Amino acid sequence: MTLHVVVPQESEALPFTVEPGGAQVASKEVPERIHRILDGLLDGGAVLAPPGADDTVRAERLAGAVHGKELLEHLRHGVPQGADSVLDDAFAAPGLEQETPVTRGVWPAALGAAAAAVRAALLTARRGEPAYALVRPPGHHAGPGWYGGYCFLNNAVIAARTLQEEGASRVGILDVDYHLGNGTHACVQGDPTLAFASVHSSRPDDFPYAFEPGPGLFGAGSDPGPQGFLALVGDAVSYLRGQDVEALVVSVGYDVLAGDPHGSWSLAPEVFGPVAALVTEQRLPTVFVQEGGYGLPSLRGAARALALEASR
């Protein structure tokens, strides 16, 4: 098997986020993340795949099916004339204040990431081999009518919809990011053709802070350690298999690792080897989509461990 990696054109770093109370802090969603992850994937046997000619058109169409018109217009044209950015609570997730600004470069960057997710899904559907959409900005906090948490368009759901258009009737989305993919959860709720399972921190002081437990949500209230984490991933995979899914999208978050500035767990990069093994053992068409992971020193090793297993 060959793991194919799709990387969109590099975009600028998100300049800042806003903490409760209004203080601006430098964003950790920076291009260096992708450089380090790509090095690890290639070192683990993955190969780069070129973009497709019509990916952007298809991504924009699917974004319109996943997200509301008002949100998309805000991402395209929401920055007022003479301003560099806008922060609008009207497009915050329910119960949250908006902390992620929209800048003039957000729309092309978000659409480029969605197009890479489309290309990765097409490669998997048509070649029968795994693909990895190495994208930024991430997407799993982007809901039907909101953005936040560095996320603007939901790349994982767009990848899942692409797999469906290519013939998969039921697609499962497995989210192994430190934070619950509240946007993905909302985007698939009520749709019997898309199943969602998430392994995440359920501490009340971790974004998105408050959410109701439910089927497919495997939260850890404290550091689960490597064995506990892998047990939760196994439970999530079993849940998705119980939904009779025919293909998988895996939202990959390296912020579960020790030292991540947006996490609190102690996992080593090598844990992503057995995570990938649990996925590949299912023998389902699989698309990996990049979400979080902001501890730069750990990214290469984690990506290499994943690629070594996914490329077997």
CSV table of C-alpha atoms in Angstrom, one decimal:
chain,number,residue,atom,x,y,z
A,1,MET,CA,0.0,0.0,0.0
A,2,THR,CA,1.1,3.6,-0.7
A,3,LEU,CA,0.0,6.5,1.5
A,4,HIS,CA,-0.6,9.4,-0.9
A,5,VAL,CA,-0.1,12.9,0.7
A,6,VAL,CA,-1.9,16.0,-0.7
A,7,VAL,CA,-0.6,19.4,0.4
A,8,PRO,CA,-2.4,22.6,-0.6
A,9,GLN,CA,-0.5,25.8,-1.5
A,10,GLU,CA,1.0,27.3,1.6
A,11,SER,CA,-1.1,30.0,3.3
A,12,GLU,CA,-0.1,32.6,5.9
A,13,ALA,CA,-0.3,31.9,9.6
A,14,LEU,CA,-3.4,32.9,11.3
A,15,PRO,CA,-2.1,36.1,13.0
A,16,PHE,CA,-3.8,35.9,16.4
A,17,THR,CA,-6.7,34.6,18.5
A,18,VAL,CA,-8.7,36.3,21.2
A,19,GLU,CA,-8.9,35.0,24.7
A,20,PRO,CA,-11.9,35.4,27.0
A,21,GLY,CA,-11.7,39.0,28.1
A,22,GLY,CA,-10.4,40.3,24.8
A,23,ALA,CA,-6.6,39.8,25.0
A,24,GLN,CA,-5.0,39.0,21.6
A,25,VAL,CA,-2.5,36.1,21.6
A,26,ALA,CA,-0.2,34.9,18.8
A,27,SER,CA,-1.7,32.0,16.9
A,28,LYS,CA,0.0,28.6,17.0
A,29,GLU,CA,-1.6,27.6,13.7
A,30,VAL,CA,1.6,28.2,11.6
A,31,PRO,CA,3.0,26.9,8.4
A,32,GLU,CA,5.9,25.2,10.2
A,33,ARG,CA,3.4,22.6,11.4
A,34,ILE,CA,2.9,21.3,7.9
A,35,HIS,CA,6.6,21.3,7.0
A,36,ARG,CA,7.4,19.0,10.0
A,37,ILE,CA,4.5,16.7,9.5
A,38,LEU,CA,5.3,16.3,5.8
A,39,ASP,CA,8.9,15.4,6.6
A,40,GLY,CA,7.7,12.7,8.9
A,41,LEU,CA,5.1,11.3,6.4
A,42,LEU,CA,7.7,11.1,3.6
A,43,ASP,CA,10.2,9.5,6.0
A,44,GLY,CA,7.6,6.9,6.8
A,45,GLY,CA,7.1,5.9,3.2
A,46,ALA,CA,4.4,8.3,2.0
A,47,VAL,CA,4.5,9.9,-1.4
A,48,LEU,CA,3.4,13.3,-2.6
A,49,ALA,CA,0.4,13.5,-4.9
A,50,PRO,CA,-0.3,16.4,-7.2
A,51,PRO,CA,-3.6,18.4,-7.0
A,52,GLY,CA,-6.4,17.9,-9.5
A,53,ALA,CA,-7.6,20.4,-12.0
A,54,ASP,CA,-11.2,20.5,-10.7
A,55,ASP,CA,-10.7,20.0,-7.0
A,56,THR,CA,-11.4,23.6,-6.0
A,57,VAL,CA,-14.7,23.7,-8.0
A,58,ARG,CA,-15.8,20.5,-6.3
A,59,ALA,CA,-14.7,21.7,-2.9
A,60,GLU,CA,-16.7,24.9,-3.2
A,61,ARG,CA,-19.8,23.0,-4.3
A,62,LEU,CA,-19.5,20.6,-1.4
A,63,ALA,CA,-18.8,23.4,1.1
A,64,GLY,CA,-22.1,24.8,0.0
A,65,ALA,CA,-23.8,21.5,0.9
A,66,VAL,CA,-22.1,21.3,4.3
A,67,HIS,CA,-22.3,24.9,5.4
A,68,GLY,CA,-24.9,27.7,5.3
A,69,LYS,CA,-24.8,30.4,2.7
A,70,GLU,CA,-24.4,33.2,5.3
A,71,LEU,CA,-21.3,31.6,6.8
A,72,LEU,CA,-19.7,31.2,3.4
A,73,GLU,CA,-20.4,34.8,2.4
A,74,HIS,CA,-18.9,35.9,5.7
A,75,LEU,CA,-15.7,34.0,5.0
A,76,ARG,CA,-15.5,35.4,1.5
A,77,HIS,CA,-16.5,39.0,2.1
A,78,GLY,CA,-16.8,39.6,5.8
A,79,VAL,CA,-13.8,41.8,6.4
A,80,PRO,CA,-14.8,45.4,6.2
A,81,GLN,CA,-13.1,47.8,3.8
A,82,GLY,CA,-10.0,49.2,5.4
A,83,ALA,CA,-9.8,46.5,8.1
A,84,ASP,CA,-7.4,43.5,8.2
A,85,SER,CA,-9.7,41.2,10.1
A,86,VAL,CA,-13.1,40.8,11.7
A,87,LEU,CA,-14.3,38.9,14.8
A,88,ASP,CA,-18.0,38.2,14.7
A,89,ASP,CA,-19.9,36.4,17.4
A,90,ALA,CA,-22.8,35.8,15.0
A,91,PHE,CA,-20.7,33.0,13.6
A,92,ALA,CA,-19.5,31.5,16.8
A,93,ALA,CA,-20.5,27.9,17.8
A,94,PRO,CA,-23.5,27.7,20.1
A,95,GLY,CA,-22.7,28.8,23.6
A,96,LEU,CA,-19.2,30.1,22.7
A,97,GLU,CA,-17.7,33.5,22.1
A,98,GLN,CA,-15.8,33.9,18.9
A,99,GLU,CA,-12.0,33.7,19.4
A,100,THR,CA,-10.8,33.2,15.8
A,101,PRO,CA,-10.6,36.2,13.4
A,102,VAL,CA,-11.5,36.1,9.7
A,103,THR,CA,-8.7,37.7,7.7
A,104,ARG,CA,-8.5,38.6,4.0
A,105,GLY,CA,-6.5,35.4,3.4
A,106,VAL,CA,-8.9,33.1,5.1
A,107,TRP,CA,-11.2,32.2,2.2
A,108,PRO,CA,-8.5,31.1,-0.3
A,109,ALA,CA,-6.7,29.2,2.5
A,110,ALA,CA,-9.8,27.4,3.7
A,111,LEU,CA,-10.9,26.6,0.2
A,112,GLY,CA,-7.5,25.3,-0.7
A,113,ALA,CA,-7.6,23.0,2.3
A,114,ALA,CA,-11.0,21.7,1.4
A,115,ALA,CA,-9.8,21.1,-2.2
A,116,ALA,CA,-6.9,19.0,-0.8
A,117,ALA,CA,-9.4,17.0,1.2
A,118,VAL,CA,-11.4,16.4,-2.0
A,119,ARG,CA,-8.3,15.3,-3.9
A,120,ALA,CA,-7.3,12.9,-1.1
A,121,ALA,CA,-10.7,11.3,-1.0
A,122,LEU,CA,-10.7,10.9,-4.8
A,123,LEU,CA,-7.3,9.2,-4.6
A,124,THR,CA,-8.6,6.8,-2.0
A,125,ALA,CA,-11.9,6.1,-3.8
A,126,ARG,CA,-10.3,5.5,-7.2
A,127,ARG,CA,-7.0,3.8,-6.3
A,128,GLY,CA,-8.1,1.9,-3.3
A,129,GLU,CA,-5.1,3.2,-1.3
A,130,PRO,CA,-5.0,5.5,1.7
A,131,ALA,CA,-4.5,9.2,1.3
A,132,TYR,CA,-3.6,12.0,3.7
A,133,ALA,CA,-4.9,15.6,3.3
A,134,LEU,CA,-2.1,17.6,5.0
A,135,VAL,CA,-4.1,20.8,5.3
A,136,ARG,CA,-4.2,24.0,7.2
A,137,PRO,CA,-6.3,25.6,8.4
A,138,PRO,CA,-7.9,22.6,10.1
A,139,GLY,CA,-11.6,22.1,10.0
A,140,HIS,CA,-13.3,20.0,12.7
A,141,HIS,CA,-14.6,22.9,14.7
A,142,ALA,CA,-16.4,24.4,11.7
A,143,GLY,CA,-20.1,23.7,12.0
A,144,PRO,CA,-23.0,24.2,9.6
A,145,GLY,CA,-23.2,27.9,10.4
A,146,TRP,CA,-20.1,28.7,12.4
A,147,TYR,CA,-16.3,28.7,12.5
A,148,GLY,CA,-13.8,28.8,15.3
A,149,GLY,CA,-10.9,27.0,16.9
A,150,TYR,CA,-8.7,27.9,13.9
A,151,CYS,CA,-11.3,26.1,11.6
A,152,PHE,CA,-13.4,27.6,8.8
A,153,LEU,CA,-14.6,24.8,6.5
A,154,ASN,CA,-15.1,21.3,7.6
A,155,ASN,CA,-12.5,19.4,5.6
A,156,ALA,CA,-13.4,16.0,7.1
A,157,VAL,CA,-17.0,16.2,6.2
A,158,ILE,CA,-16.1,17.5,2.7
A,159,ALA,CA,-13.9,14.4,2.3
A,160,ALA,CA,-16.7,12.1,3.5
A,161,ARG,CA,-19.1,13.7,1.0
A,162,THR,CA,-16.6,13.2,-1.7
A,163,LEU,CA,-16.3,9.5,-0.8
A,164,GLN,CA,-20.1,9.2,-1.0
A,165,GLU,CA,-20.2,10.8,-4.4
A,166,GLU,CA,-17.6,8.2,-5.5
A,167,GLY,CA,-19.8,5.3,-4.4
A,168,ALA,CA,-19.5,4.8,-0.6
A,169,SER,CA,-23.1,4.7,0.8
A,170,ARG,CA,-22.1,5.1,4.5
A,171,VAL,CA,-18.9,6.8,5.7
A,172,GLY,CA,-17.5,6.9,9.2
A,173,ILE,CA,-15.5,9.9,10.6
A,174,LEU,CA,-13.1,9.0,13.3
A,175,ASP,CA,-11.7,12.0,15.2
A,176,VAL,CA,-8.6,11.5,17.3
A,177,ASP,CA,-7.8,15.1,18.0
A,178,TYR,CA,-7.4,16.2,21.6
A,179,HIS,CA,-10.5,18.5,21.2
A,180,LEU,CA,-14.0,17.3,20.3
A,181,GLY,CA,-14.8,18.0,16.7
A,182,ASN,CA,-17.9,19.9,17.7
A,183,GLY,CA,-18.3,21.2,14.1
A,184,THR,CA,-18.1,17.7,12.5
A,185,HIS,CA,-20.5,16.4,15.1
A,186,ALA,CA,-23.0,19.0,14.3
A,187,CYS,CA,-22.6,18.7,10.5
A,188,VAL,CA,-23.4,14.9,10.5
A,189,GLN,CA,-26.1,14.9,13.2
A,190,GLY,CA,-29.4,13.5,11.8
A,191,ASP,CA,-27.7,12.0,8.7
A,192,PRO,CA,-27.9,8.2,8.8
A,193,THR,CA,-25.3,8.0,6.0
A,194,LEU,CA,-22.5,9.6,8.1
A,195,ALA,CA,-21.3,8.2,11.4
A,196,PHE,CA,-19.1,10.1,13.8
A,197,ALA,CA,-16.9,8.8,16.6
A,198,SER,CA,-14.4,11.0,18.6
A,199,VAL,CA,-11.7,10.4,21.2
A,200,HIS,CA,-11.0,13.6,23.0
A,201,SER,CA,-10.5,15.4,26.3
A,202,SER,CA,-13.7,16.0,28.2
A,203,ARG,CA,-12.2,18.3,30.8
A,204,PRO,CA,-14.5,21.3,31.3
A,205,ASP,CA,-11.6,23.8,30.7
A,206,ASP,CA,-10.7,22.3,27.3
A,207,PHE,CA,-12.2,23.8,24.1
A,208,PRO,CA,-15.1,23.5,23.2
A,209,TYR,CA,-15.7,23.4,26.9
A,210,ALA,CA,-19.2,22.0,27.3
A,211,PHE,CA,-21.1,19.4,25.3
A,212,GLU,CA,-23.5,16.6,25.9
A,213,PRO,CA,-22.2,13.0,26.0
A,214,GLY,CA,-23.8,10.8,23.4
A,215,PRO,CA,-23.2,7.8,21.1
A,216,GLY,CA,-19.8,7.8,19.5
A,217,LEU,CA,-18.3,10.3,21.9
A,218,PHE,CA,-15.4,8.8,23.9
A,219,GLY,CA,-14.2,11.5,26.2
A,220,ALA,CA,-11.4,11.2,28.7
A,221,GLY,CA,-11.6,13.4,31.8
A,222,SER,CA,-7.9,13.1,32.5
A,223,ASP,CA,-4.7,11.9,30.8
A,224,PRO,CA,-5.6,8.4,29.6
A,225,GLY,CA,-2.0,7.3,29.0
A,226,PRO,CA,-1.1,5.3,25.9
A,227,GLN,CA,-3.0,2.2,26.7
A,228,GLY,CA,-6.1,4.0,27.7
A,229,PHE,CA,-5.9,6.2,24.6
A,230,LEU,CA,-5.6,3.2,22.3
A,231,ALA,CA,-8.4,1.4,24.1
A,232,LEU,CA,-10.6,4.5,23.5
A,233,VAL,CA,-9.6,4.6,19.8
A,234,GLY,CA,-10.4,0.9,19.6
A,235,ASP,CA,-13.9,1.5,21.1
A,236,ALA,CA,-14.4,4.3,18.6
A,237,VAL,CA,-13.4,2.2,15.7
A,238,SER,CA,-15.7,-0.6,16.9
A,239,TYR,CA,-18.6,1.9,17.2
A,240,LEU,CA,-18.1,2.9,13.6
A,241,ARG,CA,-17.9,-0.7,12.4
A,242,GLY,CA,-21.2,-1.2,14.1
A,243,GLN,CA,-22.7,1.5,11.9
A,244,ASP,CA,-21.8,-0.6,8.8
A,245,VAL,CA,-19.6,2.1,7.3
A,246,GLU,CA,-17.9,1.4,4.0
A,247,ALA,CA,-15.1,4.0,4.2
A,248,LEU,CA,-13.4,6.0,6.8
A,249,VAL,CA,-12.2,9.6,7.2
A,250,VAL,CA,-9.7,10.0,10.1
A,251,SER,CA,-9.4,13.5,11.6
A,252,VAL,CA,-5.8,13.4,12.9
A,253,GLY,CA,-4.9,15.6,15.8
A,254,TYR,CA,-1.3,15.4,17.1
A,255,ASP,CA,-2.3,17.7,20.0
A,256,VAL,CA,-2.9,14.6,22.1
A,257,LEU,CA,0.9,14.4,22.5
A,258,ALA,CA,3.0,15.5,25.4
A,259,GLY,CA,4.0,19.1,25.4
A,260,ASP,CA,1.4,20.4,23.0
A,261,PRO,CA,0.5,23.9,23.9
A,262,HIS,CA,-3.2,23.2,23.4
A,263,GLY,CA,-3.3,19.9,25.2
A,264,SER,CA,-2.5,18.3,28.6
A,265,TRP,CA,-1.8,14.6,27.9
A,266,SER,CA,1.5,12.8,28.1
A,267,LEU,CA,1.4,10.6,25.0
A,268,ALA,CA,4.6,9.9,22.9
A,269,PRO,CA,4.7,10.4,19.1
A,270,GLU,CA,5.0,6.7,18.6
A,271,VAL,CA,1.4,6.1,19.7
A,272,PHE,CA,0.3,7.1,16.2
A,273,GLY,CA,1.7,3.8,14.9
A,274,PRO,CA,-0.8,1.6,16.7
A,275,VAL,CA,-3.5,4.2,16.1
A,276,ALA,CA,-2.9,3.8,12.3
A,277,ALA,CA,-2.7,0.0,12.8
A,278,LEU,CA,-6.2,0.0,14.3
A,279,VAL,CA,-7.5,1.9,11.3
A,280,THR,CA,-5.7,-0.1,8.6
A,281,GLU,CA,-6.8,-3.4,10.2
A,282,GLN,CA,-10.4,-2.4,9.1
A,283,ARG,CA,-9.4,-2.8,5.5
A,284,LEU,CA,-11.7,0.1,4.5
A,285,PRO,CA,-10.9,2.9,2.1
A,286,THR,CA,-9.4,5.5,4.4
A,287,VAL,CA,-8.6,9.3,4.1
A,288,PHE,CA,-6.6,11.0,6.8
A,289,VAL,CA,-7.3,14.7,7.3
A,290,GLN,CA,-5.0,17.0,9.3
A,291,GLU,CA,-6.6,18.7,12.3
A,292,GLY,CA,-4.6,19.9,15.3
A,293,GLY,CA,-1.1,19.4,16.6
A,294,TYR,CA,0.9,22.4,17.7
A,295,GLY,CA,3.9,21.0,19.6
A,296,LEU,CA,6.4,21.4,16.8
A,297,PRO,CA,9.1,19.0,18.2
A,298,SER,CA,6.8,16.0,18.3
A,299,LEU,CA,5.1,16.4,14.9
A,300,ARG,CA,7.7,14.7,12.6
A,301,GLY,CA,7.9,11.5,14.8
A,302,ALA,CA,4.1,11.2,15.1
A,303,ALA,CA,3.6,11.5,11.4
A,304,ARG,CA,6.4,9.1,10.6
A,305,ALA,CA,4.9,6.5,13.0
A,306,LEU,CA,1.5,6.9,11.3
A,307,ALA,CA,2.9,6.6,7.8
A,308,LEU,CA,4.9,3.5,8.5
A,309,GLU,CA,1.8,1.7,9.5
A,310,ALA,CA,-0.6,3.2,6.9
A,311,SER,CA,2.0,2.4,4.1
A,312,ARG,CA,2.2,-1.4,4.9
